[in-house]
Coordinates of C-alpha atoms and ligand atoms in Angstrom, one line a residue:
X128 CA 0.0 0.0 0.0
X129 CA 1.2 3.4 -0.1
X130 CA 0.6 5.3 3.1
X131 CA 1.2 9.0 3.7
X132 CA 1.7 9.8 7.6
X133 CA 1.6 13.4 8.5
X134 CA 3.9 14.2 11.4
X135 CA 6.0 11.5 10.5
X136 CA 9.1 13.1 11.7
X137 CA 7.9 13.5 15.3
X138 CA 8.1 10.8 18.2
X139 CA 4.8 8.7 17.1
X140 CA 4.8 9.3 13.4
X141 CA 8.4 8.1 12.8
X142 CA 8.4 5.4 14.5
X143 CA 4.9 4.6 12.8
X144 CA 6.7 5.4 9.5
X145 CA 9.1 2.7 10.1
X146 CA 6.7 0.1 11.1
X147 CA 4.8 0.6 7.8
X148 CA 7.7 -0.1 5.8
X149 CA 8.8 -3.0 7.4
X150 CA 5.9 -4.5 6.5
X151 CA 6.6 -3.4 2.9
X152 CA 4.6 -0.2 2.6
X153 CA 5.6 2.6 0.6
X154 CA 5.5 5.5 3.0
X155 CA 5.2 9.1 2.5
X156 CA 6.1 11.5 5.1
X157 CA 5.1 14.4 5.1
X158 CA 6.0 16.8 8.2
X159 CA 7.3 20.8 8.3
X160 CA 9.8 20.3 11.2
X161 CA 8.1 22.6 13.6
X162 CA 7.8 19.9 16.3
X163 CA 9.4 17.0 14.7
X164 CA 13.3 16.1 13.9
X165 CA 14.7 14.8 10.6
X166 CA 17.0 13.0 12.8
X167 CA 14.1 10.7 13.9
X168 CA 13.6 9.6 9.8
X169 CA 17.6 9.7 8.6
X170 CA 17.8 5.5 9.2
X171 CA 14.6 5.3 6.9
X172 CA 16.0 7.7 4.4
X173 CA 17.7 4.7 2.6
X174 CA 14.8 2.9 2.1
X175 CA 13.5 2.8 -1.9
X176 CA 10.1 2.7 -0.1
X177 CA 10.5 6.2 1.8
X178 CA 9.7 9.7 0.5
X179 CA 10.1 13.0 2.9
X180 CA 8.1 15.9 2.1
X181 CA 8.6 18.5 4.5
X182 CA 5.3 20.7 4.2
X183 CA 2.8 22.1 6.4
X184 CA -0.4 20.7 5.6
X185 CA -1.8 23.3 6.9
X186 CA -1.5 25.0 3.3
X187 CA -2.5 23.3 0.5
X188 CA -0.5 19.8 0.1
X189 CA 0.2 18.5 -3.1
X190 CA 0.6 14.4 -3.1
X191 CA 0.6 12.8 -6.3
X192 CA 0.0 9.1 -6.9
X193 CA -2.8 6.7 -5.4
X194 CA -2.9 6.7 -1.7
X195 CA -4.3 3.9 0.2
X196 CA -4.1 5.1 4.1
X197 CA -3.5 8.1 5.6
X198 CA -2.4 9.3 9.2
X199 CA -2.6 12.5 10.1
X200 CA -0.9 13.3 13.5
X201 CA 1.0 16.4 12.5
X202 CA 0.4 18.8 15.4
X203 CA 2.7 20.3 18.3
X204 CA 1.6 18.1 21.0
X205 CA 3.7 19.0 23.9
X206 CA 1.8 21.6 26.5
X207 CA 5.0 23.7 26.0
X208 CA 5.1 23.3 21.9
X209 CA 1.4 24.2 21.4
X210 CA 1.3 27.3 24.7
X211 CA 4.0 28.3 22.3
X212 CA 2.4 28.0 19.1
X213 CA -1.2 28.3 19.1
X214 CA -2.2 29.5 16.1
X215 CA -0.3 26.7 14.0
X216 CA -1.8 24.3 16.5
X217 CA -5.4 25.4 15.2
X218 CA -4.5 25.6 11.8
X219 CA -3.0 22.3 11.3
X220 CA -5.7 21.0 13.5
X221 CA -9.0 22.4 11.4
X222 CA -7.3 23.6 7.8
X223 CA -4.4 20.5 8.1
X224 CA -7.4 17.9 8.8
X225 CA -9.9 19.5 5.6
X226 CA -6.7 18.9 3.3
X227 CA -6.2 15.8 4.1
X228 CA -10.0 14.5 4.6
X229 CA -10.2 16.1 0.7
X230 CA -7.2 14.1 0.3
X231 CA -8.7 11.1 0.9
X232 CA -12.3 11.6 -0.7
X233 CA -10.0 12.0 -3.5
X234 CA -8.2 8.9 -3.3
X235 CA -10.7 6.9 -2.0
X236 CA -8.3 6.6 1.0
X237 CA -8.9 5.1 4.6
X238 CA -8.4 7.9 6.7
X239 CA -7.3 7.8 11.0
X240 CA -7.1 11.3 12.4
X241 CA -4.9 11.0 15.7
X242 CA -6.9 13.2 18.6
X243 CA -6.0 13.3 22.2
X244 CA -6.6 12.1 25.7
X245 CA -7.2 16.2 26.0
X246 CA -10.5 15.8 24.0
X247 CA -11.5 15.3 27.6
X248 CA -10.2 17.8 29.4
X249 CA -9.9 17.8 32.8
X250 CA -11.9 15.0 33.7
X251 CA -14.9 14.8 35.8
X252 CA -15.4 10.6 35.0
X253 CA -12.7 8.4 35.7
X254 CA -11.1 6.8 34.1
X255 CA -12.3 7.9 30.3
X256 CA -14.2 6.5 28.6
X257 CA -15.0 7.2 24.4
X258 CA -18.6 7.7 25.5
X259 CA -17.4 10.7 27.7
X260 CA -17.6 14.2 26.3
X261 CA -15.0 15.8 28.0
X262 CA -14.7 19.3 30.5
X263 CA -12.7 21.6 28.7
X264 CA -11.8 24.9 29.0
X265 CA -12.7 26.6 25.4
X266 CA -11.0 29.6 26.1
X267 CA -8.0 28.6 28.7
X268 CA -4.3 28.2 27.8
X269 CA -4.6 24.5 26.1
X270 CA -7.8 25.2 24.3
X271 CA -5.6 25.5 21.4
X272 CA -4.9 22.0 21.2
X273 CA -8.1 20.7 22.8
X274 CA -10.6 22.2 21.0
X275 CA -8.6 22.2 17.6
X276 CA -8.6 18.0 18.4
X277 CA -12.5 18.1 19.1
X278 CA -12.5 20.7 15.6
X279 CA -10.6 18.0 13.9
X280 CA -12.7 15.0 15.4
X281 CA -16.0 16.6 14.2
X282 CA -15.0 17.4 11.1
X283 CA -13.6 13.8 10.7
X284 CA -16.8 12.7 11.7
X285 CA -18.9 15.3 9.5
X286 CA -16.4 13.5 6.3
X287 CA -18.2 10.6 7.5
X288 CA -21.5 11.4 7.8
X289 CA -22.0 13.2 4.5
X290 CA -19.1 12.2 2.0
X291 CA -19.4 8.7 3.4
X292 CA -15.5 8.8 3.7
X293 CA -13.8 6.0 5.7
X294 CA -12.4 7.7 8.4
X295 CA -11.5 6.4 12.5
X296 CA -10.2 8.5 15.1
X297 CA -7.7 7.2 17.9
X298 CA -7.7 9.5 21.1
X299 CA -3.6 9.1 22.1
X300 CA -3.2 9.4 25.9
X301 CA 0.6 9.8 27.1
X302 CA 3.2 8.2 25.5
X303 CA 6.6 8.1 25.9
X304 CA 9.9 6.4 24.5
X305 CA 12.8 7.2 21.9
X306 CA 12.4 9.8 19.6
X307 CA 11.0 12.6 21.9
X308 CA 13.1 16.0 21.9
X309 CA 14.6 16.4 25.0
X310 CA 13.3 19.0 25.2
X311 CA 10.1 19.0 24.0
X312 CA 9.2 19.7 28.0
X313 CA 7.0 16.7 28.5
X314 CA 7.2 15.0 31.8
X315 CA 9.2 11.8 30.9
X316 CA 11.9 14.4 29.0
X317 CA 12.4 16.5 31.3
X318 CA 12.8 14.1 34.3
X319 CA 15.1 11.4 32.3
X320 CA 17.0 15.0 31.4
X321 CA 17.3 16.3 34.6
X322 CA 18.6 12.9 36.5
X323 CA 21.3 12.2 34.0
X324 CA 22.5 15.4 34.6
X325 CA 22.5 15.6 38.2
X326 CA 19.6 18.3 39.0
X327 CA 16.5 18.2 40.9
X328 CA 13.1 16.8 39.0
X329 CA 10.7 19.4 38.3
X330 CA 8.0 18.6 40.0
X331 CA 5.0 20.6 38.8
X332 CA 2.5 21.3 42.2
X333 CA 2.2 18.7 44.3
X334 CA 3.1 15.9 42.6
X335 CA -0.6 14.1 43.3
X336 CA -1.8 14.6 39.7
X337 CA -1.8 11.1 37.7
X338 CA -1.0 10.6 34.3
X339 CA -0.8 6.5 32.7
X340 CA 2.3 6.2 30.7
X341 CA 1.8 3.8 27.5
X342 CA 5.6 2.9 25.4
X343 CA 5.2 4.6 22.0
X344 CA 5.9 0.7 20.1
X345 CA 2.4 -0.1 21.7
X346 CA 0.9 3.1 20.8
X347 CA 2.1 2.7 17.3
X348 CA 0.5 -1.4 17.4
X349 CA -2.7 0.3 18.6
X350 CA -2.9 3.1 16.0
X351 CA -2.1 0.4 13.0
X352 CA -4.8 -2.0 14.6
X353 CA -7.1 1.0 14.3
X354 CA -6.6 1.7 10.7
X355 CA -6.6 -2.1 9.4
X356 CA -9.3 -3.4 12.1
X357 CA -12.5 -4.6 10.2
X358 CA -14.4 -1.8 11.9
X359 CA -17.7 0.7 11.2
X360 CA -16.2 4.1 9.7
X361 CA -16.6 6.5 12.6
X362 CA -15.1 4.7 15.2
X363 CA -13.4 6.6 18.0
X364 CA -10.9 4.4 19.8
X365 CA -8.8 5.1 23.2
X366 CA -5.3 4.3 22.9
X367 CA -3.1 4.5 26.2
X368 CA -2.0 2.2 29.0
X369 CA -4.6 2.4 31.7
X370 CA -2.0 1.8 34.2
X371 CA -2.1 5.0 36.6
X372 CA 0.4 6.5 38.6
X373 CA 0.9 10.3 40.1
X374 CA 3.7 12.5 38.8
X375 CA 5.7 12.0 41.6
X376 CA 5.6 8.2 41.6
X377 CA 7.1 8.6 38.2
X378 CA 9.8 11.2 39.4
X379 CA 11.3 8.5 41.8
X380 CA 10.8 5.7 39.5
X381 CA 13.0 7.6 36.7
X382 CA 15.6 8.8 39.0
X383 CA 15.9 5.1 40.7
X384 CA 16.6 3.4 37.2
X385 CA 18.9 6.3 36.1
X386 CA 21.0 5.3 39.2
X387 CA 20.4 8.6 40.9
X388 CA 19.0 9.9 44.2
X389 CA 15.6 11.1 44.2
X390 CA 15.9 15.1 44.7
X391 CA 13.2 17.4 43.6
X392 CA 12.0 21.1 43.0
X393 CA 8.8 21.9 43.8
X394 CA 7.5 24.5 40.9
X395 CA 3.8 25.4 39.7
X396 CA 1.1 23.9 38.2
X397 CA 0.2 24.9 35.1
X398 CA -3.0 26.3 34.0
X399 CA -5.5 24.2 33.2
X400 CA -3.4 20.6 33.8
X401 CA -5.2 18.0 34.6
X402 CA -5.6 16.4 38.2
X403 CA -6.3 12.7 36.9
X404 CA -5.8 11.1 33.6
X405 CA -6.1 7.0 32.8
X406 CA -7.8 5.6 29.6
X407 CA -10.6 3.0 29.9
X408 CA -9.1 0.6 26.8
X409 CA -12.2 -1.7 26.9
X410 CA -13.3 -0.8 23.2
X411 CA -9.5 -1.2 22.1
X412 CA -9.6 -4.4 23.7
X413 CA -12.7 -5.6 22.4
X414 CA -12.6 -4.5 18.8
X415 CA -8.8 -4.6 17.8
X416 CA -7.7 -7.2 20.3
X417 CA -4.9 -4.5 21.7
X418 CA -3.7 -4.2 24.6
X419 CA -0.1 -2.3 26.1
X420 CA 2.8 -4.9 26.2
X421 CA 5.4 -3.3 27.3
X422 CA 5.9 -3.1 31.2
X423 CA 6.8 1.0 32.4
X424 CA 10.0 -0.1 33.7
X425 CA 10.9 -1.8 30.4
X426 CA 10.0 0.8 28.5
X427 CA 11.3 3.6 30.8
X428 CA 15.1 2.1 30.5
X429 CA 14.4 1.5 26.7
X430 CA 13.8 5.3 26.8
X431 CA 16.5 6.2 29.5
X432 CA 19.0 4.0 27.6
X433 CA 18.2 6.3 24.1
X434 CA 18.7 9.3 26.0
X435 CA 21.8 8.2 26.7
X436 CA 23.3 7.9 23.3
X437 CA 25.7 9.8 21.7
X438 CA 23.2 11.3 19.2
X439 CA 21.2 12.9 21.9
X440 CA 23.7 13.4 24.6
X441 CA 24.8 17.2 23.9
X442 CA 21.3 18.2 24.4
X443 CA 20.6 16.8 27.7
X444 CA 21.9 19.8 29.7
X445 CA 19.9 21.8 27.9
X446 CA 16.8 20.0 28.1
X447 CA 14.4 19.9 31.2
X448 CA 15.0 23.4 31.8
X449 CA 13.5 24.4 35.1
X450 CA 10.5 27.2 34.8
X451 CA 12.4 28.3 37.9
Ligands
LIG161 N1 5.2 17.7 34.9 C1 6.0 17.9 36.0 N2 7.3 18.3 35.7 C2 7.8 18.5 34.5 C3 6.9 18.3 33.4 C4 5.6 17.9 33.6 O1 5.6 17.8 37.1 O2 9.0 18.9 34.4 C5 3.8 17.3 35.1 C6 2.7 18.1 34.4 O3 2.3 19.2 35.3 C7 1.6 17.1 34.2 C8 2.3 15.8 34.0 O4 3.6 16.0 34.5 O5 0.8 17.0 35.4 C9 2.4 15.4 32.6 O6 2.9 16.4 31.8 P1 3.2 16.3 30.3 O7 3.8 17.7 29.9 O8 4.1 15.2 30.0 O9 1.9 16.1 29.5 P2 0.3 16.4 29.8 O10 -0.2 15.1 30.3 O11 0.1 17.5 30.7 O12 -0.2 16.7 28.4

């Protein structure tokens, strides 16, 4: 098949990029570099089967060819990227998503728009649920990427309803693993950053808030699974680990299996972050047979261990800069 992936330079999409061709895909990649790194795509490069665009779908996007299945997860999607950049985030969000739905209408492709766990703000059910409409701020801080993720959901969903285009949405809750930025600013990041180079974790108010931490190879399985499941068009699938810890629990956990003492710094809560976040998978579960494999400890020293390496290293001190 050939499969365009939007973001495919980021954390999710390039490892989702190299998945696809592996199993003998042709893959274009399409991604303007904002959030993601050519770095993460260079092994690929090689590969007959592998085409780089770098574009923001957010203008018009020229693809040429048949295209089977699209992705779209191009979008900052770190709370510091998208606080910094929220008119892109809207844009490639609402005007990103219409090009590539018309994309696909054209093409007669199969389409999976990747939303968020932020669809549901800060939660007032627990854990979520797909049938749960969310509590979010429309006008706060992260509105940006929240409501431009419900924006992109119902117009996925309008595509649907009256171009009767195949479309299914996965809502992403946290994942982490290689191919993050250092300093992208997400929790995992910045704490793996901070205790390889001997400061305090950043601990954002108290430290009580929960967040469940799914490896990126089984978000990547459960995205795929989406797309190729023998499903109704319009499905809206959760895909995270439901395992549920609170920030601090992960702050000792990272700095115990980077060898380090546990020392933190105490700094504030952002606006509008949520107190409790953990992904009912049941629908996953039942419809695409998916589940998380990968253990957190496993994955956190996969992730610790990348962070380590020489490509990365110069960044680390850098990185996990403290809001002070
Ligand atoms: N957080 C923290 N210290 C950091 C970065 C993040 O305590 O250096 C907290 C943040 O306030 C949030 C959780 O960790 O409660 C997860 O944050 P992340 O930025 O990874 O993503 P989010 O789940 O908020 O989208």
């Amino acid at each position: 098949m050939r499969i365009v992936v939007t973001g495919g330079a980021g954390q999710i999409g390039s490892i989702l990029c190299g998945r696809l061709l592996n199993a003998g895909n042709e893959v274009v990649c399409v991604d303007n570099l904002s959030t993601g790194s050519r770095s993460n795509v260079t092994d690929l490069e090689s590969s007959s089967g592998f085409t780089f665009v770098n574009a923001d779908v957010s203008e018009a996007i020229a693809i040429d060819g048949p295209v089977d299945r699209i992705y779209h997860l191009a979008s900052p999607a770190s709370p510091p990227d998208y606080l910094r950049t929220p008119l892109a985030t809207l844009a490639v969000n609402s005007r990103g998503t219409a090009n590539l739905l018309r994309l696909a209408d054209r093409e007669h492709a199969r389409f999976v728009f990747a939303s968020t766990s932020e669809v549901y703000g800060d939660p007032e059910q627990h854990p979520q649920r797909e049938e749960y409409w969310g509590h979010v701020n429309p006008t706060g801080v992260r509105s940006c990427y929240d409501e431009g993720k419900r924006f992109g959901e119902a117009l996925t969903m309008a595509h649907v309803r009256e171009g009767g285009t195949d479309a299914r949405i996965v809502r992403i809750f946290n994942t982490f693993g290689p191919h993050s930025r250092p300093d992208d600013g997400r929790m995992v990041p910045n704490f793996i950053c901070q205790a390889l180079t001997g400061r305090p974790l950043t601990v954002y108010g108290t430290g009580n808030q929960t967040r469940s931490l799914c490896y990126v190879d089984d978000t990547v399985e459960g995205i795929i699974s989406t797309m190729e499941a023998d499903i109704p068009s319009g499905e809206v699938i959760n895909i995270g680990n439901p395992e549920e810890h609170s920030v601090i629990q992960f702050a000792q956990m990272i700095a115990q299996l980077c060898g380090v003492g546990f020392q933190s710094v105490a700094r504030d809560l952002p606006e509008d972050d949520p107190a409790r976040r953990c992904p009912d998978i049941s629908k996953a579960r039942q419809l695409l047979d998916w589940s998380p494999r990968v253990s957190l400890q496993a994955g956190l020293e996969n992730t610790i261990q990348w962070f380590r390496t020489a490509t990365v290293q110069e960044d680390l001190v850098g990185a996990g800069a403290d809001p002070g």
